[in-house]
C-alpha cells in the first residue's frame, strides 16, 4: 500500500487547534498564578538590588517604590527597613501583585512601615499617597526607586519627571535594572514575548547607552552609575545602579 506524504487537512487543523488550546491553557494558568511566577523568577535577583538601595538611604527616609510587585524583594530586606525606620509607599498597576503584596507586608512585620497601592506612576492623584506631617501638610519623598520597572513603563521620561516632582529638593531617584551592553537581535525578539509566557512584563531591550538620554530628557542628571555587586555582569548584560538627581 502507498503511504500518503500529504497530511489530511483535518489532521493539520486538529494539530493546530491542540497547540492553540495548549497555549491558551498556559496563558490562563500564568494569569492565575502571576504573583507566584513573579516571585519565582524575579525576587532572588531583585532582593539584592533592594539591599544596595536601602543601604544608601538615610535613616527615617520616606521612599516611593515604583513597581513594588509582590513586595517580596522588599520583605527580604525587612531588617534594614525596620532598623533604619524607613517608610515605604509602594505602587504597582497589577492588582494581583498588590493583593499578594498586602499579605507579604503583614507576614514580614512591615505593616507599620510599608503601604501598598494599586496605582500607576502617571496617576494625577498620586501625591495624595504622601503621608501628612503634624502640620497636616503632605510630606515629600526623600527618594523614589525603580527596581527593574523604569523601561517597562510606556513613558519612562514622564515617569522620571513625575517622581522628581514628588521628591524633596535634595531627593534622589534610584534605578536598578539589567541593561544590554551590546546589540542582540535575539534578545530584541524574545524579551517582549516573555510577557505572554510568564505574565511578567520585561519590557523591550534597553541599552546602557540609552539611559543618559532618558534622564536628560526628564530634565535631570545622572549622579552615579555603577554595576551592582553580586548581580549579573557579562559582556552582554550588566545589572546597574543608577542614581539620578536634579540637574
mmCIF file of C-alpha atoms in Angstrom:
data_model
loop_
_atom_site.group_PDB
_atom_site.id
_atom_site.type_symbol
_atom_site.label_atom_id
_atom_site.label_comp_id
_atom_site.label_asym_id
_atom_site.label_seq_id
_atom_site.Cartn_x
_atom_site.Cartn_y
_atom_site.Cartn_z
ATOM 1 C CA UNK A 1 0.000 0.000 0.000
ATOM 2 C CA UNK A 2 1.145 3.507 -0.770
ATOM 3 C CA UNK A 3 1.848 5.882 2.138
ATOM 4 C CA UNK A 4 0.497 9.367 1.622
ATOM 5 C CA UNK A 5 3.100 12.060 2.206
ATOM 6 C CA UNK A 6 0.406 14.727 2.360
ATOM 7 C CA UNK A 7 -1.311 15.107 5.691
ATOM 8 C CA UNK A 8 -5.055 15.275 5.711
ATOM 9 C CA UNK A 9 -6.307 18.867 6.102
ATOM 10 C CA UNK A 10 -8.391 17.916 9.111
ATOM 11 C CA UNK A 11 -5.349 16.351 10.770
ATOM 12 C CA UNK A 12 -3.386 19.576 10.353
ATOM 13 C CA UNK A 13 -6.284 21.657 11.647
ATOM 14 C CA UNK A 14 -6.665 19.338 14.610
ATOM 15 C CA UNK A 15 -2.987 19.641 15.472
ATOM 16 C CA UNK A 16 -3.115 23.425 15.220
ATOM 17 C CA UNK A 17 -6.215 23.504 17.401
ATOM 18 C CA UNK A 18 -4.490 21.347 20.016
ATOM 19 C CA UNK A 19 -1.440 23.628 20.041
ATOM 20 C CA UNK A 20 -3.637 26.702 20.314
ATOM 21 C CA UNK A 21 -5.622 25.161 23.145
ATOM 22 C CA UNK A 22 -2.426 24.215 24.965
ATOM 23 C CA UNK A 23 -1.034 27.729 24.674
ATOM 24 C CA UNK A 24 -4.336 29.122 25.888
ATOM 25 C CA UNK A 25 -4.204 26.941 28.989
ATOM 26 C CA UNK A 26 -0.610 28.037 29.680
ATOM 27 C CA UNK A 27 -1.552 31.710 29.408
ATOM 28 C CA UNK A 28 -4.614 31.200 31.624
ATOM 29 C CA UNK A 29 -2.611 29.414 34.308
ATOM 30 C CA UNK A 30 0.079 32.087 34.092
ATOM 31 C CA UNK A 31 -2.505 34.778 34.782
ATOM 32 C CA UNK A 32 -3.955 32.799 37.697
ATOM 33 C CA UNK A 33 -0.563 32.353 39.330
ATOM 34 C CA UNK A 34 1.171 35.505 38.111
ATOM 35 C CA UNK A 35 2.228 36.632 41.604
ATOM 36 C CA UNK A 36 3.803 33.254 42.354
ATOM 37 C CA UNK A 37 5.562 33.192 38.979
ATOM 38 C CA UNK A 38 6.865 36.709 39.609
ATOM 39 C CA UNK A 39 8.375 35.669 42.937
ATOM 40 C CA UNK A 40 9.930 32.523 41.491
ATOM 41 C CA UNK A 41 11.622 34.293 38.578
ATOM 42 C CA UNK A 42 12.347 37.807 39.811
ATOM 43 C CA UNK A 43 12.767 38.056 43.577
ATOM 44 C CA UNK A 44 16.077 36.291 44.089
ATOM 45 C CA UNK A 45 17.789 38.866 41.880
ATOM 46 C CA UNK A 46 15.860 41.967 42.909
ATOM 47 C CA UNK A 47 16.220 41.326 46.647
ATOM 48 C CA UNK A 48 19.918 42.021 46.159
ATOM 49 C CA UNK A 49 19.090 45.186 44.258
ATOM 50 C CA UNK A 50 16.863 46.396 47.087
ATOM 51 C CA UNK A 51 19.633 45.754 49.601
ATOM 52 C CA UNK A 52 22.007 48.023 47.673
ATOM 53 C CA UNK A 53 19.477 50.860 47.512
ATOM 54 C CA UNK A 54 18.139 50.588 51.072
ATOM 55 C CA UNK A 55 21.674 50.615 52.457
ATOM 56 C CA UNK A 56 22.199 54.017 50.844
ATOM 57 C CA UNK A 57 19.088 55.664 52.252
ATOM 58 C CA UNK A 58 19.460 57.826 55.366
ATOM 59 C CA UNK A 59 17.569 56.696 58.462
ATOM 60 C CA UNK A 60 13.869 57.658 58.597
ATOM 61 C CA UNK A 61 13.699 58.208 54.828
ATOM 62 C CA UNK A 62 10.339 58.218 53.046
ATOM 63 C CA UNK A 63 10.616 56.113 49.878
ATOM 64 C CA UNK A 64 8.311 55.861 46.857
ATOM 65 C CA UNK A 65 8.697 52.350 45.415
ATOM 66 C CA UNK A 66 7.518 52.449 41.794
ATOM 67 C CA UNK A 67 6.639 48.933 40.652
ATOM 68 C CA UNK A 68 6.819 47.202 44.017
ATOM 69 C CA UNK A 69 5.397 43.993 42.553
ATOM 70 C CA UNK A 70 4.594 41.438 45.259
ATOM 71 C CA UNK A 71 6.806 43.274 47.798
ATOM 72 C CA UNK A 72 8.721 40.024 48.341
ATOM 73 C CA UNK A 73 12.081 41.572 47.427
ATOM 74 C CA UNK A 74 11.440 44.395 49.881
ATOM 75 C CA UNK A 75 10.308 41.925 52.555
ATOM 76 C CA UNK A 76 13.596 40.046 52.295
ATOM 77 C CA UNK A 77 15.209 43.282 53.434
ATOM 78 C CA UNK A 78 12.799 43.799 56.342
ATOM 79 C CA UNK A 79 15.589 44.025 58.963
ATOM 80 C CA UNK A 80 17.086 47.026 57.138
ATOM 81 C CA UNK A 81 13.702 48.721 56.756
ATOM 82 C CA UNK A 82 12.948 48.333 60.451
ATOM 83 C CA UNK A 83 16.436 49.138 61.746
ATOM 84 C CA UNK A 84 16.609 52.354 59.723
ATOM 85 C CA UNK A 85 12.959 53.256 60.446
ATOM 86 C CA UNK A 86 12.266 53.631 56.746
ATOM 87 C CA UNK A 87 8.773 54.361 55.464
ATOM 88 C CA UNK A 88 7.832 52.957 52.078
ATOM 89 C CA UNK A 89 4.880 53.760 49.822
ATOM 90 C CA UNK A 90 4.732 51.093 47.125
ATOM 91 C CA UNK A 91 2.699 51.282 43.925
ATOM 92 C CA UNK A 92 2.051 48.832 41.099
ATOM 93 C CA UNK A 93 -0.584 48.779 38.353
ATOM 94 C CA UNK A 94 -1.036 44.981 38.529
ATOM 95 C CA UNK A 95 -3.838 44.265 41.024
ATOM 96 C CA UNK A 96 -2.818 40.603 41.630
ATOM 97 C CA UNK A 97 0.653 41.780 42.672
ATOM 98 C CA UNK A 98 -0.760 44.286 45.145
ATOM 99 C CA UNK A 99 -3.140 41.703 46.617
ATOM 100 C CA UNK A 100 -0.161 39.429 47.211
ATOM 101 C CA UNK A 101 1.966 42.327 48.479
ATOM 102 C CA UNK A 102 -0.532 43.166 51.213
ATOM 103 C CA UNK A 103 -0.104 39.701 52.710
ATOM 104 C CA UNK A 104 3.668 39.705 52.256
ATOM 105 C CA UNK A 105 3.988 43.035 54.069
ATOM 106 C CA UNK A 106 1.934 41.772 57.013
ATOM 107 C CA UNK A 107 3.823 38.484 57.283
ATOM 108 C CA UNK A 108 7.167 40.313 57.212
ATOM 109 C CA UNK A 109 6.120 42.541 60.113
ATOM 110 C CA UNK A 110 6.262 45.636 57.920
ATOM 111 C CA UNK A 111 2.645 46.780 58.179
ATOM 112 C CA UNK A 112 3.666 49.833 60.175
ATOM 113 C CA UNK A 113 6.387 50.824 57.724
ATOM 114 C CA UNK A 114 5.076 49.885 54.271
ATOM 115 C CA UNK A 115 1.831 50.687 52.467
ATOM 116 C CA UNK A 116 0.983 49.313 49.016
ATOM 117 C CA UNK A 117 -1.441 50.712 46.461
ATOM 118 C CA UNK A 118 -2.737 49.645 43.056
ATOM 119 C CA UNK A 119 -1.722 52.845 41.298
ATOM 120 C CA UNK A 120 0.136 53.962 38.201
ATOM 121 C CA UNK A 121 3.017 56.412 38.356
ATOM 122 C CA UNK A 122 1.007 58.502 35.881
ATOM 123 C CA UNK A 123 -1.989 58.819 38.232
ATOM 124 C CA UNK A 124 -2.665 62.567 38.653
ATOM 125 C CA UNK A 125 -3.721 61.943 42.270
ATOM 126 C CA UNK A 126 -0.532 60.122 43.210
ATOM 127 C CA UNK A 127 0.534 62.938 45.539
ATOM 128 C CA UNK A 128 -2.394 62.016 47.794
ATOM 129 C CA UNK A 129 -0.397 58.950 48.888
ATOM 130 C CA UNK A 130 2.183 61.158 50.584
ATOM 131 C CA UNK A 131 1.863 60.940 54.380
ATOM 132 C CA UNK A 132 0.829 64.102 56.193
ATOM 133 C CA UNK A 133 3.028 65.715 58.809
ATOM 134 C CA UNK A 134 1.914 67.097 62.159
ATOM 135 C CA UNK A 135 1.025 70.363 60.491
ATOM 136 C CA UNK A 136 -1.400 68.438 58.270
ATOM 137 C CA UNK A 137 0.707 69.157 55.200
ATOM 138 C CA UNK A 138 1.733 66.457 52.753
ATOM 139 C CA UNK A 139 5.323 65.306 53.029
ATOM 140 C CA UNK A 140 7.551 64.964 50.013
ATOM 141 C CA UNK A 141 9.514 61.788 49.395
ATOM 142 C CA UNK A 142 13.210 61.568 50.191
ATOM 143 C CA UNK A 143 13.737 59.088 47.362
ATOM 144 C CA UNK A 144 11.998 57.191 44.583
ATOM 145 C CA UNK A 145 13.010 53.728 43.446
ATOM 146 C CA UNK A 146 12.516 51.867 40.160
ATOM 147 C CA UNK A 147 13.544 48.232 40.621
ATOM 148 C CA UNK A 148 13.656 46.958 37.044
ATOM 149 C CA UNK A 149 10.466 48.871 36.327
ATOM 150 C CA UNK A 150 11.513 52.093 34.591
ATOM 151 C CA UNK A 151 11.829 50.920 30.994
ATOM 152 C CA UNK A 152 8.791 48.641 31.324
ATOM 153 C CA UNK A 153 6.657 51.777 31.600
ATOM 154 C CA UNK A 154 5.147 53.263 28.420
ATOM 155 C CA UNK A 155 6.806 56.648 29.009
ATOM 156 C CA UNK A 156 9.958 56.388 31.163
ATOM 157 C CA UNK A 157 10.750 60.083 30.764
ATOM 158 C CA UNK A 158 7.348 61.126 32.117
ATOM 159 C CA UNK A 159 7.740 58.637 34.980
ATOM 160 C CA UNK A 160 11.051 60.240 35.953
ATOM 161 C CA UNK A 161 9.519 63.708 35.825
ATOM 162 C CA UNK A 162 6.550 62.713 37.996
ATOM 163 C CA UNK A 163 8.856 61.071 40.516
ATOM 164 C CA UNK A 164 11.084 64.144 40.669
ATOM 165 C CA UNK A 165 8.074 66.369 41.346
ATOM 166 C CA UNK A 166 7.172 64.228 44.368
ATOM 167 C CA UNK A 167 10.662 64.490 45.877
ATOM 168 C CA UNK A 168 12.169 66.950 48.301
ATOM 169 C CA UNK A 169 14.712 69.327 46.682
ATOM 170 C CA UNK A 170 17.541 67.081 47.862
ATOM 171 C CA UNK A 171 15.723 63.876 46.906
ATOM 172 C CA UNK A 172 17.176 61.285 44.565
ATOM 173 C CA UNK A 173 15.823 58.647 42.190
ATOM 174 C CA UNK A 174 17.358 55.177 42.297
ATOM 175 C CA UNK A 175 17.196 52.880 39.280
ATOM 176 C CA UNK A 176 18.304 49.258 39.319
ATOM 177 C CA UNK A 177 17.981 47.267 36.139
ATOM 178 C CA UNK A 178 19.732 44.862 33.823
ATOM 179 C CA UNK A 179 20.911 46.747 30.745
ATOM 180 C CA UNK A 180 22.112 45.357 27.453
ATOM 181 C CA UNK A 181 25.757 46.208 26.717
ATOM 182 C CA UNK A 182 25.820 45.303 23.039
ATOM 183 C CA UNK A 183 23.251 44.606 20.308
ATOM 184 C CA UNK A 184 21.429 41.284 20.485
ATOM 185 C CA UNK A 185 18.800 40.659 17.773
ATOM 186 C CA UNK A 186 17.669 37.518 19.614
ATOM 187 C CA UNK A 187 17.086 39.414 22.864
ATOM 188 C CA UNK A 188 15.183 42.115 20.989
ATOM 189 C CA UNK A 189 12.882 39.455 19.540
ATOM 190 C CA UNK A 190 12.396 37.259 22.596
ATOM 191 C CA UNK A 191 12.200 39.720 25.504
ATOM 192 C CA UNK A 192 8.832 41.324 24.589
ATOM 193 C CA UNK A 193 7.348 37.835 24.056
ATOM 194 C CA UNK A 194 8.189 36.657 27.579
ATOM 195 C CA UNK A 195 5.175 38.508 28.986
ATOM 196 C CA UNK A 196 2.818 36.052 27.293
ATOM 197 C CA UNK A 197 4.549 33.055 28.857
ATOM 198 C CA UNK A 198 5.498 34.336 32.317
ATOM 199 C CA UNK A 199 2.959 37.220 32.731
ATOM 200 C CA UNK A 200 5.953 39.355 33.739
ATOM 201 C CA UNK A 201 6.472 42.440 31.610
ATOM 202 C CA UNK A 202 10.216 42.563 30.945
ATOM 203 C CA UNK A 203 9.722 45.434 28.507
ATOM 204 C CA UNK A 204 11.921 45.778 25.458
ATOM 205 C CA UNK A 205 15.693 45.571 25.297
ATOM 206 C CA UNK A 206 17.251 48.681 26.831
ATOM 207 C CA UNK A 207 20.878 49.536 26.205
ATOM 208 C CA UNK A 208 23.029 51.176 28.838
ATOM 209 C CA UNK A 209 23.884 53.893 26.334
ATOM 210 C CA UNK A 210 20.212 54.976 26.248
ATOM 211 C CA UNK A 211 19.897 55.780 29.944
ATOM 212 C CA UNK A 212 21.692 59.121 29.874
ATOM 213 C CA UNK A 213 19.320 60.348 27.168
ATOM 214 C CA UNK A 214 16.201 59.346 29.117
ATOM 215 C CA UNK A 215 17.447 61.130 32.219
ATOM 216 C CA UNK A 216 18.381 64.293 30.331
ATOM 217 C CA UNK A 217 15.003 64.388 28.576
ATOM 218 C CA UNK A 218 13.400 64.394 32.026
ATOM 219 C CA UNK A 219 15.458 67.462 32.963
ATOM 220 C CA UNK A 220 17.574 65.505 35.443
ATOM 221 C CA UNK A 221 21.158 64.283 35.624
ATOM 222 C CA UNK A 222 22.935 61.038 36.431
ATOM 223 C CA UNK A 223 24.806 61.339 39.729
ATOM 224 C CA UNK A 224 26.099 57.787 39.912
ATOM 225 C CA UNK A 225 26.218 54.809 37.550
ATOM 226 C CA UNK A 226 27.863 51.530 38.533
ATOM 227 C CA UNK A 227 27.452 47.734 38.314
ATOM 228 C CA UNK A 228 25.599 46.100 41.206
ATOM 229 C CA UNK A 229 27.990 43.841 43.145
ATOM 230 C CA UNK A 230 26.947 40.211 43.159
ATOM 231 C CA UNK A 231 24.442 40.607 40.318
ATOM 232 C CA UNK A 232 24.625 39.784 36.615
ATOM 233 C CA UNK A 233 27.641 41.269 34.844
ATOM 234 C CA UNK A 234 28.652 39.857 31.449
ATOM 235 C CA UNK A 235 29.798 41.372 28.197
ATOM 236 C CA UNK A 236 26.180 41.196 27.022
ATOM 237 C CA UNK A 237 24.276 42.348 30.114
ATOM 238 C CA UNK A 238 25.025 44.169 33.346
ATOM 239 C CA UNK A 239 22.783 44.912 36.316
ATOM 240 C CA UNK A 240 23.453 48.520 37.246
ATOM 241 C CA UNK A 241 22.593 51.017 39.955
ATOM 242 C CA UNK A 242 21.891 54.472 38.578
ATOM 243 C CA UNK A 243 21.294 57.404 40.912
ATOM 244 C CA UNK A 244 19.524 60.437 39.467
ATOM 245 C CA UNK A 245 19.099 63.924 40.882
ATOM 246 C CA UNK A 246 18.206 67.477 39.940
ATOM 247 C CA UNK A 247 20.128 68.947 37.016
#
